[in-house]
XYZ file of N, CA and C in Angstrom:
861
model
N -0.417 64.466 -21.932
C -1.761 64.029 -21.575
C -2.711 65.221 -21.637
N -3.839 65.031 -22.321
C -4.864 66.063 -22.399
C -6.101 65.577 -21.651
N -6.482 66.289 -20.592
C -7.669 65.919 -19.836
C -8.862 66.726 -20.334
N -9.972 66.058 -20.491
C -11.177 66.674 -21.010
C -12.068 67.149 -19.870
N -12.932 68.103 -20.177
C -13.856 68.621 -19.170
C -14.950 67.591 -18.900
N -15.244 67.357 -17.632
C -16.260 66.384 -17.251
C -17.246 67.014 -16.275
N -18.396 66.375 -16.166
C -19.354 66.698 -15.106
C -19.691 65.401 -14.391
N -19.500 65.397 -13.079
C -19.777 64.220 -12.264
C -21.164 64.382 -11.649
N -22.111 63.567 -12.093
C -23.480 63.650 -11.593
C -23.679 62.830 -10.323
N -22.665 62.050 -9.942
C -22.809 61.216 -8.752
C -23.633 59.981 -9.044
N -24.348 59.511 -8.021
C -25.130 58.299 -8.165
C -24.357 57.084 -7.694
N -25.040 55.965 -7.642
C -24.433 54.734 -7.151
C -24.896 53.572 -8.018
N -23.955 52.739 -8.435
C -24.280 51.597 -9.280
C -23.285 51.492 -10.413
N -23.599 50.711 -11.452
C -22.693 50.572 -12.592
C -22.315 51.933 -13.173
N -21.042 52.068 -13.540
C -20.537 53.347 -14.045
C -20.979 53.582 -15.484
N -21.559 54.744 -15.727
C -21.896 55.195 -17.073
C -21.040 56.403 -17.421
N -20.576 56.468 -18.668
C -19.876 57.646 -19.194
C -20.665 58.119 -20.411
N -21.130 59.366 -20.366
C -22.018 59.909 -21.386
C -21.259 60.831 -22.339
N -21.464 60.635 -23.634
C -20.795 61.418 -24.675
C -21.847 62.060 -25.574
N -21.615 63.307 -25.952
C -22.592 64.092 -26.728
C -22.291 64.045 -28.218
N -23.120 64.735 -28.986
C -22.987 64.762 -30.429
C -22.181 65.938 -30.953
N -22.044 65.986 -32.275
C -21.293 67.046 -32.947
C -21.919 68.405 -32.673
N -21.089 69.375 -32.366
C -21.454 70.776 -32.108
C -22.292 70.933 -30.847
N -22.303 69.913 -30.001
C -23.075 69.944 -28.767
C -22.121 69.943 -27.574
N -22.630 69.654 -26.373
C -21.787 69.564 -25.187
C -22.409 68.593 -24.198
N -21.702 68.362 -23.106
C -22.212 67.441 -22.093
C -23.513 67.929 -21.452
N -23.819 69.217 -21.578
C -25.070 69.740 -21.015
C -26.301 69.102 -21.652
N -26.149 68.559 -22.873
C -27.272 67.874 -23.515
C -27.773 66.703 -22.671
N -26.910 66.191 -21.796
C -27.241 65.003 -21.009
C -27.852 65.330 -19.656
N -27.968 66.604 -19.289
C -28.358 66.955 -17.920
C -29.636 66.252 -17.463
N -30.686 66.319 -18.272
C -31.972 65.752 -17.846
C -31.903 64.236 -17.742
N -31.347 63.573 -18.751
C -31.257 62.114 -18.717
C -30.300 61.647 -17.630
N -29.175 62.366 -17.452
C -28.190 61.963 -16.446
C -28.777 62.005 -15.046
N -29.565 63.020 -14.764
C -30.193 63.126 -13.446
C -31.079 61.914 -13.164
N -31.786 61.448 -14.184
C -32.627 60.262 -14.027
C -31.778 59.010 -13.859
N -30.675 58.930 -14.571
C -29.830 57.733 -14.540
C -29.110 57.545 -13.207
N -28.930 58.618 -12.441
C -28.218 58.480 -11.156
C -29.009 57.656 -10.154
N -30.282 57.382 -10.434
C -31.069 56.549 -9.514
C -30.503 55.142 -9.413
N -29.798 54.673 -10.461
C -29.251 53.320 -10.397
C -27.854 53.187 -10.941
N -27.186 54.334 -11.194
C -25.871 54.292 -11.813
C -24.991 55.415 -11.285
N -23.686 55.222 -11.403
C -22.718 56.302 -11.200
C -22.528 56.940 -12.558
N -22.719 58.249 -12.662
C -22.805 58.890 -13.972
C -21.779 60.010 -14.107
N -21.022 59.946 -15.196
C -20.044 60.973 -15.545
C -20.266 61.339 -17.007
N -20.255 62.622 -17.326
C -20.357 63.027 -18.732
C -19.087 63.777 -19.131
N -18.788 63.767 -20.423
C -17.524 64.295 -20.937
C -17.791 65.208 -22.128
N -17.129 66.366 -22.151
C -17.085 67.204 -23.354
C -16.032 66.639 -24.298
N -16.410 66.299 -25.516
C -15.438 65.827 -26.495
C -14.456 66.946 -26.848
N -13.253 66.606 -27.313
C -12.285 67.638 -27.691
C -12.871 68.634 -28.694
N -12.591 69.910 -28.457
C -13.088 70.961 -29.347
C -14.527 71.342 -29.106
N -15.150 70.768 -28.090
C -16.548 71.033 -27.776
C -16.675 71.477 -26.323
N -17.732 72.251 -26.050
C -17.985 72.656 -24.671
C -16.783 73.335 -24.054
N -16.350 72.835 -22.914
C -15.221 73.427 -22.194
C -13.958 72.576 -22.285
N -13.957 71.588 -23.165
C -12.750 70.774 -23.359
C -11.791 71.469 -24.317
N -10.486 71.244 -24.155
C -9.519 71.809 -25.107
C -9.661 71.150 -26.470
N -9.181 71.847 -27.479
C -9.156 71.285 -28.825
C -7.943 70.370 -28.953
N -7.968 69.478 -29.931
C -6.814 68.648 -30.250
C -6.633 68.666 -31.757
N -5.389 68.502 -32.196
C -5.133 68.446 -33.627
C -4.018 67.442 -33.891
N -4.246 66.495 -34.777
C -5.489 66.321 -35.526
C -6.569 65.660 -34.663
N -7.827 65.949 -35.009
C -8.968 65.322 -34.332
C -9.204 63.984 -35.024
N -8.675 62.911 -34.440
C -8.877 61.570 -34.985
C -9.497 60.699 -33.908
N -10.168 59.638 -34.320
C -10.794 58.745 -33.351
C -9.780 58.157 -32.371
N -8.623 57.641 -32.821
C -7.663 57.102 -31.850
C -7.201 58.148 -30.832
N -7.006 59.387 -31.295
C -6.579 60.446 -30.372
C -7.670 60.766 -29.363
N -8.896 60.888 -29.830
C -10.008 61.203 -28.936
C -10.217 60.084 -27.921
N -10.171 58.848 -28.378
C -10.325 57.696 -27.478
C -9.235 57.703 -26.414
N -8.014 58.024 -26.806
C -6.915 58.068 -25.830
C -7.150 59.152 -24.782
N -7.623 60.314 -25.204
C -7.873 61.391 -24.249
C -9.026 61.041 -23.303
N -10.029 60.343 -23.814
C -11.109 59.904 -22.934
C -10.576 58.921 -21.905
N -9.748 57.971 -22.337
C -9.173 56.998 -21.408
C -8.336 57.694 -20.341
N -7.515 58.665 -20.743
C -6.700 59.405 -19.772
C -7.595 60.159 -18.788
N -8.658 60.746 -19.298
C -9.581 61.511 -18.445
C -10.270 60.588 -17.443
N -10.709 59.430 -17.899
C -11.360 58.490 -16.990
C -10.374 57.962 -15.943
N -9.129 57.745 -16.339
C -8.102 57.360 -15.360
C -7.968 58.421 -14.277
N -7.937 59.675 -14.702
C -7.763 60.771 -13.747
C -8.935 60.873 -12.781
N -10.098 60.366 -13.184
C -11.281 60.410 -12.329
C -11.575 59.064 -11.680
N -10.612 58.148 -11.752
C -10.763 56.878 -11.078
C -11.854 55.995 -11.649
N -11.951 55.964 -12.978
C -12.972 55.151 -13.641
C -12.266 54.091 -14.496
N -12.020 52.907 -13.936
C -11.300 51.881 -14.697
C -12.167 51.148 -15.705
N -13.488 51.107 -15.461
C -14.399 50.369 -16.337
C -15.739 51.089 -16.367
N -16.399 51.077 -17.529
C -17.670 51.791 -17.646
C -18.458 51.279 -18.827
N -19.737 51.598 -18.828
C -20.570 51.480 -20.021
C -20.544 52.847 -20.691
N -20.069 52.901 -21.934
C -20.015 54.158 -22.685
C -21.349 54.356 -23.403
N -21.952 55.526 -23.194
C -23.244 55.842 -23.802
C -23.068 57.117 -24.615
N -23.215 57.019 -25.924
C -22.982 58.192 -26.761
C -24.137 58.483 -27.680
N -24.358 59.772 -27.923
C -25.388 60.217 -28.853
C -24.734 60.740 -30.124
N -25.175 60.264 -31.287
C -24.719 60.754 -32.579
C -23.201 60.578 -32.711
N -22.437 61.648 -32.899
C -20.975 61.527 -32.927
C -20.475 60.792 -31.690
N -21.045 61.112 -30.532
C -20.634 60.443 -29.299
C -20.899 58.951 -29.321
N -21.958 58.528 -30.031
C -22.230 57.109 -30.157
C -21.157 56.395 -30.952
N -20.653 57.041 -31.984
C -19.573 56.452 -32.778
C -18.280 56.401 -31.966
N -18.041 57.451 -31.176
C -16.860 57.444 -30.307
C -16.966 56.328 -29.266
N -18.173 56.112 -28.732
C -18.370 55.055 -27.740
C -18.007 53.693 -28.309
N -18.418 53.429 -29.554
C -18.079 52.163 -30.198
C -16.574 52.058 -30.410
N -15.947 53.148 -30.849
C -14.504 53.122 -31.074
C -13.739 52.929 -29.763
N -14.238 53.517 -28.687
C -13.621 53.312 -27.377
C -13.712 51.841 -26.977
N -14.870 51.243 -27.182
C -15.062 49.836 -26.830
C -14.145 48.936 -27.644
N -13.937 49.279 -28.910
C -13.040 48.489 -29.749
C -11.587 48.604 -29.271
N -11.188 49.823 -28.906
C -9.802 50.062 -28.506
C -9.502 49.565 -27.099
N -10.515 49.551 -26.226
C -10.307 49.196 -24.809
C -11.326 48.154 -24.358
N -11.231 46.933 -24.904
C -12.224 45.911 -24.543
C -12.207 45.552 -23.062
N -11.075 45.779 -22.397
C -10.990 45.480 -20.957
C -11.541 46.610 -20.096
N -11.852 47.749 -20.698
C -12.346 48.900 -19.938
C -13.796 49.238 -20.268
N -14.267 48.773 -21.398
C -15.644 49.061 -21.815
C -16.516 47.852 -21.495
N -17.333 47.989 -20.488
C -18.246 46.902 -20.141
C -19.269 46.680 -21.252
N -19.641 47.754 -21.901
C -20.574 47.730 -23.025
C -20.574 49.123 -23.630
N -21.233 49.254 -24.773
C -21.364 50.567 -25.409
C -22.780 50.733 -25.935
N -23.292 51.942 -25.806
C -24.611 52.306 -26.319
C -24.424 53.408 -27.350
N -24.931 53.172 -28.548
C -24.837 54.144 -29.634
C -26.238 54.620 -29.978
N -26.538 55.863 -29.610
C -27.839 56.462 -29.874
C -27.803 57.229 -31.195
N -28.215 56.565 -32.257
C -28.361 57.188 -33.584
C -27.064 57.778 -34.117
N -25.966 57.086 -33.881
C -24.667 57.541 -34.359
C -24.179 56.712 -35.534
N -24.626 57.069 -36.733
C -24.242 56.351 -37.954
C -23.923 57.383 -39.028
N -23.009 57.018 -39.937
C -22.567 57.972 -40.947
C -22.481 57.282 -42.293
N -22.190 58.033 -43.318
C -22.209 57.561 -44.693
C -20.846 57.785 -45.329
N -20.622 57.107 -46.456
C -19.368 57.316 -47.169
C -19.391 58.668 -47.887
N -18.203 59.148 -48.233
C -18.073 60.470 -48.845
C -18.864 60.574 -50.150
N -18.970 59.464 -50.898
C -19.638 59.495 -52.193
C -21.132 59.217 -52.102
N -21.660 59.048 -50.895
C -23.078 58.748 -50.741
C -23.913 59.908 -51.303
N -24.951 59.615 -52.100
C -25.740 60.703 -52.711
C -26.285 61.688 -51.675
N -25.903 62.949 -51.808
C -26.337 63.993 -50.896
C -25.361 64.280 -49.778
N -24.309 63.450 -49.640
C -23.361 63.637 -48.541
C -22.654 64.981 -48.612
N -22.400 65.465 -49.827
C -21.718 66.744 -49.966
C -22.565 67.886 -49.411
N -23.881 67.811 -49.598
C -24.750 68.873 -49.094
C -24.818 68.847 -47.566
N -24.835 67.647 -46.999
C -24.829 67.546 -45.539
C -23.523 68.102 -44.983
N -22.406 67.760 -45.634
C -21.116 68.261 -45.194
C -21.024 69.769 -45.239
N -21.584 70.357 -46.282
C -21.575 71.821 -46.394
C -22.378 72.453 -45.265
N -23.524 71.873 -44.936
C -24.358 72.417 -43.863
C -23.647 72.281 -42.518
N -22.974 71.169 -42.322
C -22.253 70.943 -41.075
C -21.126 71.962 -40.907
N -20.384 72.202 -41.977
C -19.259 73.128 -41.888
C -19.722 74.575 -41.763
N -20.863 74.893 -42.370
C -21.353 76.274 -42.330
C -21.657 76.721 -40.910
N -22.007 75.774 -40.051
C -22.372 76.135 -38.680
C -21.213 75.994 -37.704
N -20.024 75.694 -38.198
C -18.879 75.436 -37.320
C -17.950 76.639 -37.246
N -17.671 77.080 -36.027
C -16.739 78.178 -35.831
C -17.257 79.524 -36.291
N -18.557 79.631 -36.503
C -19.134 80.889 -36.972
C -19.267 81.880 -35.821
N -19.183 83.160 -36.139
C -19.425 84.213 -35.147
C -20.880 84.629 -35.280
N -21.608 84.438 -34.196
C -23.049 84.689 -34.192
C -23.356 85.923 -33.345
N -24.433 86.628 -33.649
C -24.775 87.859 -32.918
C -25.183 87.566 -31.482
N -25.254 88.616 -30.640
C -25.617 88.426 -29.224
C -26.950 87.714 -29.034
N -27.879 87.886 -29.971
C -29.199 87.262 -29.814
C -29.227 85.801 -30.292
N -28.054 85.238 -30.601
C -27.961 83.868 -31.113
C -28.630 82.853 -30.187
N -28.376 82.955 -28.889
C -28.918 81.969 -27.951
C -30.440 82.000 -27.966
N -31.012 83.207 -27.894
C -32.466 83.327 -27.888
C -33.069 82.750 -29.183
N -32.405 82.995 -30.310
C -32.906 82.474 -31.581
C -32.847 80.950 -31.611
N -31.749 80.408 -31.102
C -31.593 78.955 -31.110
C -32.590 78.290 -30.167
N -32.799 78.894 -29.018
C -33.773 78.345 -28.067
C -35.162 78.303 -28.695
N -35.541 79.392 -29.345
C -36.852 79.450 -29.984
C -36.988 78.380 -31.061
N -35.925 78.189 -31.841
C -35.956 77.200 -32.919
C -36.026 75.779 -32.355
N -35.169 75.471 -31.376
C -35.138 74.116 -30.819
C -36.425 73.790 -30.075
N -36.993 74.769 -29.421
C -38.256 74.536 -28.715
C -39.389 74.270 -29.702
N -39.426 75.053 -30.778
C -40.510 74.914 -31.749
C -40.364 73.651 -32.598
N -39.163 73.394 -33.112
C -38.957 72.267 -34.026
C -38.842 70.938 -33.297
N -38.182 70.933 -32.136
C -37.842 69.677 -31.476
C -38.645 69.407 -30.220
N -39.420 70.380 -29.787
C -40.215 70.181 -28.585
C -39.409 70.144 -27.305
N -38.244 70.764 -27.308
C -37.387 70.780 -26.124
C -37.820 71.928 -25.215
N -38.044 71.694 -23.934
C -38.408 72.795 -23.031
C -37.394 73.922 -23.111
N -37.884 75.161 -23.032
C -37.027 76.325 -23.265
C -35.854 76.385 -22.300
N -36.052 76.059 -21.016
C -34.948 76.152 -20.071
C -33.855 75.139 -20.398
N -34.271 73.938 -20.818
C -33.297 72.915 -21.189
C -32.578 73.303 -22.474
N -33.310 73.848 -23.429
C -32.713 74.261 -24.698
C -31.714 75.401 -24.489
N -32.028 76.319 -23.581
C -31.117 77.447 -23.344
C -29.827 76.991 -22.679
N -29.926 76.133 -21.672
C -28.719 75.641 -21.002
C -27.825 74.895 -21.987
N -28.452 74.096 -22.855
C -27.677 73.337 -23.832
C -27.028 74.255 -24.864
N -27.761 75.262 -25.324
C -27.221 76.181 -26.324
C -26.045 76.971 -25.779
N -26.149 77.460 -24.551
C -25.064 78.230 -23.948
C -23.810 77.382 -23.746
N -23.995 76.124 -23.348
C -22.845 75.263 -23.081
C -22.132 74.831 -24.355
N -22.845 74.875 -25.493
C -22.269 74.391 -26.741
C -21.572 75.483 -27.549
N -21.615 76.732 -27.084
C -20.992 77.845 -27.801
C -20.066 78.612 -26.864
N -19.240 79.452 -27.446
C -18.270 80.236 -26.669
C -18.676 81.710 -26.696
N -18.882 82.292 -25.518
C -19.214 83.719 -25.427
C -17.941 84.540 -25.595
N -17.954 85.471 -26.523
C -16.795 86.309 -26.799
C -16.914 87.636 -26.035
N -15.777 88.347 -25.825
C -15.791 89.575 -25.003
C -16.760 90.644 -25.491
N -17.034 90.688 -26.799
C -17.929 91.731 -27.316
C -19.407 91.333 -27.271
N -19.699 90.192 -26.621
C -21.090 89.771 -26.492
C -21.587 88.873 -27.605
N -20.763 88.654 -28.632
C -21.152 87.718 -29.693
C -20.800 86.294 -29.245
N -21.212 85.327 -30.052
C -20.983 83.923 -29.733
C -20.221 83.244 -30.862
N -19.325 82.350 -30.505
C -18.673 81.514 -31.505
C -19.201 80.093 -31.365
N -19.708 79.551 -32.464
C -20.187 78.178 -32.430
C -18.998 77.223 -32.438
N -19.188 76.063 -31.850
C -18.140 75.059 -31.736
C -18.616 73.757 -32.382
N -17.650 72.963 -32.908
C -16.206 73.173 -32.914
C -15.805 74.209 -33.963
N -14.561 74.632 -33.915
C -14.060 75.545 -34.923
C -13.961 74.825 -36.263
N -13.915 75.597 -37.333
C -14.021 75.019 -38.679
C -12.930 73.988 -38.962
N -11.692 74.274 -38.582
C -10.605 73.328 -38.867
C -10.869 71.989 -38.184
N -11.364 72.049 -36.953
C -11.696 70.816 -36.233
C -12.858 70.100 -36.901
N -13.871 70.866 -37.324
C -15.022 70.262 -37.989
C -14.615 69.518 -39.254
N -13.670 70.071 -40.004
C -13.175 69.402 -41.205
C -12.541 68.067 -40.856
N -11.756 68.029 -39.777
C -11.118 66.784 -39.361
C -12.136 65.767 -38.874
N -13.146 66.236 -38.145
C -14.190 65.324 -37.680
C -14.946 64.738 -38.866
N -15.300 65.578 -39.824
C -16.007 65.090 -41.004
C -15.210 64.008 -41.719
N -13.885 64.224 -41.857
C -13.047 63.229 -42.533
C -13.022 61.918 -41.756
N -12.975 61.992 -40.433
C -12.991 60.774 -39.612
C -14.310 60.023 -39.786
N -15.410 60.765 -39.815
C -16.711 60.121 -39.970
C -16.843 59.474 -41.345
N -16.326 60.114 -42.374
C -16.378 59.516 -43.707
C -15.565 58.214 -43.752
N -14.453 58.168 -43.028
C -13.654 56.931 -42.994
C -14.470 55.780 -42.414
N -15.173 56.057 -41.319
C -15.997 55.011 -40.708
C -17.197 54.689 -41.593
N -17.815 55.726 -42.168
C -18.971 55.504 -43.022
C -18.649 54.678 -44.252
N -17.427 54.819 -44.772
C -17.028 54.070 -45.961
C -16.991 52.569 -45.697
N -16.862 52.167 -44.441
C -16.808 50.745 -44.111
C -18.163 50.073 -44.214
N -19.241 50.846 -44.030
C -20.562 50.252 -43.883
C -20.748 49.793 -42.450
N -21.985 49.756 -41.985
C -22.258 49.464 -40.581
C -21.721 48.102 -40.171
N -21.936 47.082 -40.989
C -21.542 45.722 -40.625
C -20.034 45.607 -40.438
N -19.274 46.118 -41.385
C -17.808 46.045 -41.279
C -17.301 46.934 -40.160
N -17.908 48.111 -39.990
C -17.478 49.013 -38.921
C -17.601 48.360 -37.557
N -18.676 47.639 -37.323
C -18.919 47.048 -36.007
C -18.155 45.749 -35.778
N -17.520 45.217 -36.812
C -16.702 44.022 -36.631
C -15.529 44.359 -35.715
N -15.274 43.509 -34.752
C -14.167 43.762 -33.826
C -14.574 44.485 -32.571
N -15.785 45.029 -32.539
C -16.318 45.595 -31.296
C -17.129 44.478 -30.638
N -16.476 43.713 -29.777
C -17.038 42.451 -29.310
C -17.814 42.543 -28.008
N -17.739 43.674 -27.318
C -18.503 43.801 -26.079
C -19.986 43.957 -26.412
N -20.876 43.817 -25.432
C -22.297 44.051 -25.716
C -22.530 45.459 -26.262
N -23.320 45.544 -27.320
C -23.635 46.827 -27.951
C -25.141 47.005 -28.016
N -25.596 48.192 -27.644
C -26.978 48.598 -27.864
C -26.951 49.674 -28.938
N -27.604 49.399 -30.066
C -27.602 50.298 -31.206
C -29.028 50.793 -31.423
N -29.205 52.105 -31.347
C -30.549 52.695 -31.307
C -30.720 53.675 -32.460
N -31.862 53.602 -33.118
C -32.218 54.584 -34.141
C -33.386 55.439 -33.662
N -33.454 56.644 -34.180
C -34.587 57.524 -33.881
C -35.817 57.039 -34.639
N -36.954 57.010 -33.953
C -38.187 56.556 -34.576
C -38.954 57.653 -35.292
N -38.576 58.915 -35.059
C -39.270 60.032 -35.712
C -38.263 60.911 -36.429
N -38.642 61.417 -37.570
C -37.745 62.277 -38.339
C -37.753 63.695 -37.778
N -36.632 64.371 -37.954
C -36.557 65.773 -37.577
C -37.423 66.615 -38.497
N -38.177 67.565 -37.965
C -38.868 68.517 -38.854
C -37.825 69.263 -39.678
N -38.051 69.441 -40.971
C -37.040 70.086 -41.814
C -36.800 71.538 -41.415
N -35.538 71.912 -41.378
C -35.194 73.311 -41.152
C -35.395 74.080 -42.450
N -35.685 75.379 -42.361
C -35.872 76.178 -43.584
C -34.664 76.055 -44.505
N -34.918 75.754 -45.761
C -33.844 75.614 -46.740
C -33.224 74.238 -46.786
N -33.616 73.347 -45.863
C -33.042 71.991 -45.843
C -34.136 70.927 -45.955
N -35.184 71.234 -46.695
C -36.266 70.274 -46.875
C -35.765 68.984 -47.536
N -34.724 69.096 -48.359
C -34.150 67.933 -49.033
C -33.588 66.907 -48.053
N -33.239 67.354 -46.827
C -32.602 66.459 -45.872
C -33.546 65.357 -45.406
N -34.835 65.590 -45.485
C -35.799 64.578 -45.061
C -35.659 63.319 -45.913
N -35.578 63.490 -47.234
C -35.407 62.332 -48.115
C -34.070 61.650 -47.867
N -33.033 62.460 -47.682
C -31.693 61.912 -47.428
C -31.697 61.040 -46.174
N -32.205 61.580 -45.069
C -32.147 60.863 -43.795
C -33.067 59.641 -43.787
N -34.208 59.730 -44.482
C -35.107 58.576 -44.569
C -34.445 57.431 -45.315
N -33.819 57.745 -46.448
C -33.152 56.720 -47.257
C -31.994 56.091 -46.489
N -31.157 56.929 -45.902
C -29.995 56.395 -45.180
C -30.441 55.619 -43.942
N -31.434 56.140 -43.235
C -31.918 55.467 -42.035
C -32.444 54.075 -42.322
N -33.140 53.907 -43.465
C -33.660 52.588 -43.824
C -32.518 51.625 -44.141
N -31.481 52.111 -44.804
C -30.329 51.261 -45.117
C -29.635 50.802 -43.838
N -29.479 51.715 -42.888
C -28.880 51.347 -41.607
C -29.764 50.336 -40.883
N -31.066 50.575 -40.896
C -32.000 49.674 -40.223
C -31.900 48.261 -40.779
N -31.794 48.136 -42.095
C -31.675 46.814 -42.716
C -30.395 46.109 -42.267
N -29.283 46.849 -42.219
C -28.023 46.243 -41.776
C -28.081 45.843 -40.307
N -28.667 46.691 -39.473
C -28.755 46.380 -38.050
C -29.624 45.147 -37.806
N -30.713 45.026 -38.547
C -31.587 43.865 -38.386
C -30.832 42.580 -38.714
N -30.042 42.618 -39.784
C -29.261 41.432 -40.158
C -28.200 41.126 -39.101
N -27.548 42.162 -38.597
C -26.520 41.966 -37.572
C -27.090 41.357 -36.304
N -28.257 41.827 -35.886
C -28.840 41.342 -34.633
C -29.213 39.873 -34.712
N -29.403 39.347 -35.929
C -29.736 37.929 -36.096
C -28.512 37.038 -36.024
N -27.333 37.607 -36.271
C -26.125 36.783 -36.325
C -25.144 37.046 -35.187
N -25.318 38.161 -34.471
C -24.402 38.496 -33.381
C -25.190 38.703 -32.091
N -25.171 37.707 -31.188
C -25.949 37.803 -29.948
C -25.547 38.974 -29.065
N -24.340 39.501 -29.233
C -23.893 40.611 -28.389
C -24.473 41.952 -28.826
N -25.180 41.959 -29.948
C -25.742 43.202 -30.471
C -27.247 43.243 -30.224
N -27.695 44.319 -29.580
C -29.113 44.570 -29.360
C -29.503 45.803 -30.168
N -30.578 45.710 -30.911
C -31.048 46.812 -31.754
C -32.392 47.298 -31.223
N -32.550 48.603 -31.181
C -33.800 49.169 -30.687
C -34.100 50.458 -31.438
N -35.310 50.927 -31.259
C -35.751 52.186 -31.857
C -36.504 52.953 -30.781
N -36.316 54.252 -30.742
C -36.952 55.056 -29.708
C -37.880 56.072 -30.360
N -39.029 56.293 -29.730
C -40.025 57.216 -30.284
C -39.597 58.656 -30.001
N -38.632 59.115 -30.774
C -38.069 60.461 -30.604
C -37.338 60.819 -31.882
N -37.008 62.093 -32.034
C -36.182 62.518 -33.150
C -34.713 62.250 -32.820
N -33.847 62.617 -33.749
C -32.414 62.403 -33.547
C -31.924 63.036 -32.243
N -32.474 64.180 -31.869
C -32.050 64.874 -30.642
C -32.706 64.240 -29.416
N -32.609 62.935 -29.307
C -33.386 62.179 -28.325
C -32.978 62.437 -26.879
N -31.702 62.687 -26.613
C -31.314 62.898 -25.214
C -31.792 64.254 -24.693
N -32.065 65.191 -25.590
C -32.667 66.468 -25.199
C -34.188 66.423 -25.246
N -34.725 65.786 -26.267
C -36.160 65.804 -26.466
C -36.923 64.727 -25.726
N -36.267 63.603 -25.425
C -36.945 62.493 -24.752
C -36.029 61.863 -23.705
N -35.567 62.653 -22.722
C -34.597 62.126 -21.749
C -35.144 60.962 -20.922
N -36.435 60.976 -20.629
C -37.014 59.885 -19.835
C -36.933 58.569 -20.601
N -37.285 58.599 -21.883
C -37.241 57.386 -22.692
C -35.808 56.893 -22.863
N -34.872 57.814 -23.062
C -33.466 57.438 -23.197
C -32.948 56.803 -21.903
N -33.257 57.425 -20.766
C -32.797 56.892 -19.483
C -33.370 55.499 -19.236
N -34.629 55.290 -19.567
C -35.248 53.969 -19.384
C -34.583 52.930 -20.271
N -34.329 53.287 -21.524
C -33.702 52.360 -22.460
C -32.304 51.964 -21.988
N -31.513 52.939 -21.559
C -30.157 52.656 -21.089
C -30.195 51.825 -19.810
N -31.056 52.193 -18.876
C -31.142 51.466 -17.607
C -31.535 50.010 -17.832
N -32.517 49.779 -18.700
C -32.950 48.407 -18.977
C -31.827 47.598 -19.612
N -31.073 48.208 -20.511
C -29.957 47.517 -21.160
C -28.887 47.140 -20.143
N -28.506 48.079 -19.288
C -27.468 47.806 -18.293
C -27.953 46.758 -17.294
N -29.213 46.837 -16.913
C -29.772 45.832 -16.001
C -29.665 44.438 -16.623
N -29.911 44.354 -17.913
C -29.813 43.057 -18.597
C -28.397 42.508 -18.614
N -27.392 43.408 -18.625
C -26.011 42.952 -18.596
C -25.675 42.252 -17.280
N -26.350 42.681 -16.213
C -26.023 42.175 -14.871
C -26.764 40.896 -14.528
N -27.768 40.546 -15.326
C -28.522 39.347 -15.030
C -27.747 38.112 -15.490
N -27.782 37.038 -14.683
C -27.067 35.821 -15.084
C -27.618 35.270 -16.390
N -26.729 34.794 -17.227
C -27.158 34.242 -18.530
C -27.645 32.815 -18.364
């Protein structure tokens, strides 16, 4: 049994379990989680190979889901609404599929992927791997804070806490970005497997209530990645079309869009907390 690192925010009400995105950590949820404790019991989890959780090999969705289930058992959480951002959103859906008796519902915040042959996917994969397991200089945190604050509008104190929690400080004062490269390769392969199914087929069999959310604003392009704007716009529209069709035929699926960039739990925690709270409140109302 592998237990993952968690943060218990407390609170009272329906249980929420928060999952972060690729190369991030549970600290990304601090601001939104604090707001959510007003009406929920809130626990966040570092995914394997991220934050302070141990790595696992191979990093596969069934393995990760099993470790999350074991971790929730250890913390006395038999049932919860899983809320995930990006990679965490895909894990939340997979958890709900694997444990329909334990997942009251799942919320996927902008967690969608593409098949390996999708035009431009190779360039995205290269960028993802380039930032994984790298050794960064001592000033890495300050540089990242400045970039995230300027590009994403994230307050500097929140950006710094998130950056520190998502990397490993080494004895010589340098930083190692997470996950490590071997883990990142395995995660990429898992995401391509799900992306190859297409959104409609991927969501088949996840029968609990699902809230599927897309970002309403595009990320400002990073230097050297201006091409990503066209890629994400094209893919986002394709996902939007599939989600719209799904919401018309599957009453258990709710589709929404939030006025934020992809980094919505860091950049717009109030809006995210409101969206999640309203969704969970709707689950409790008599039909």
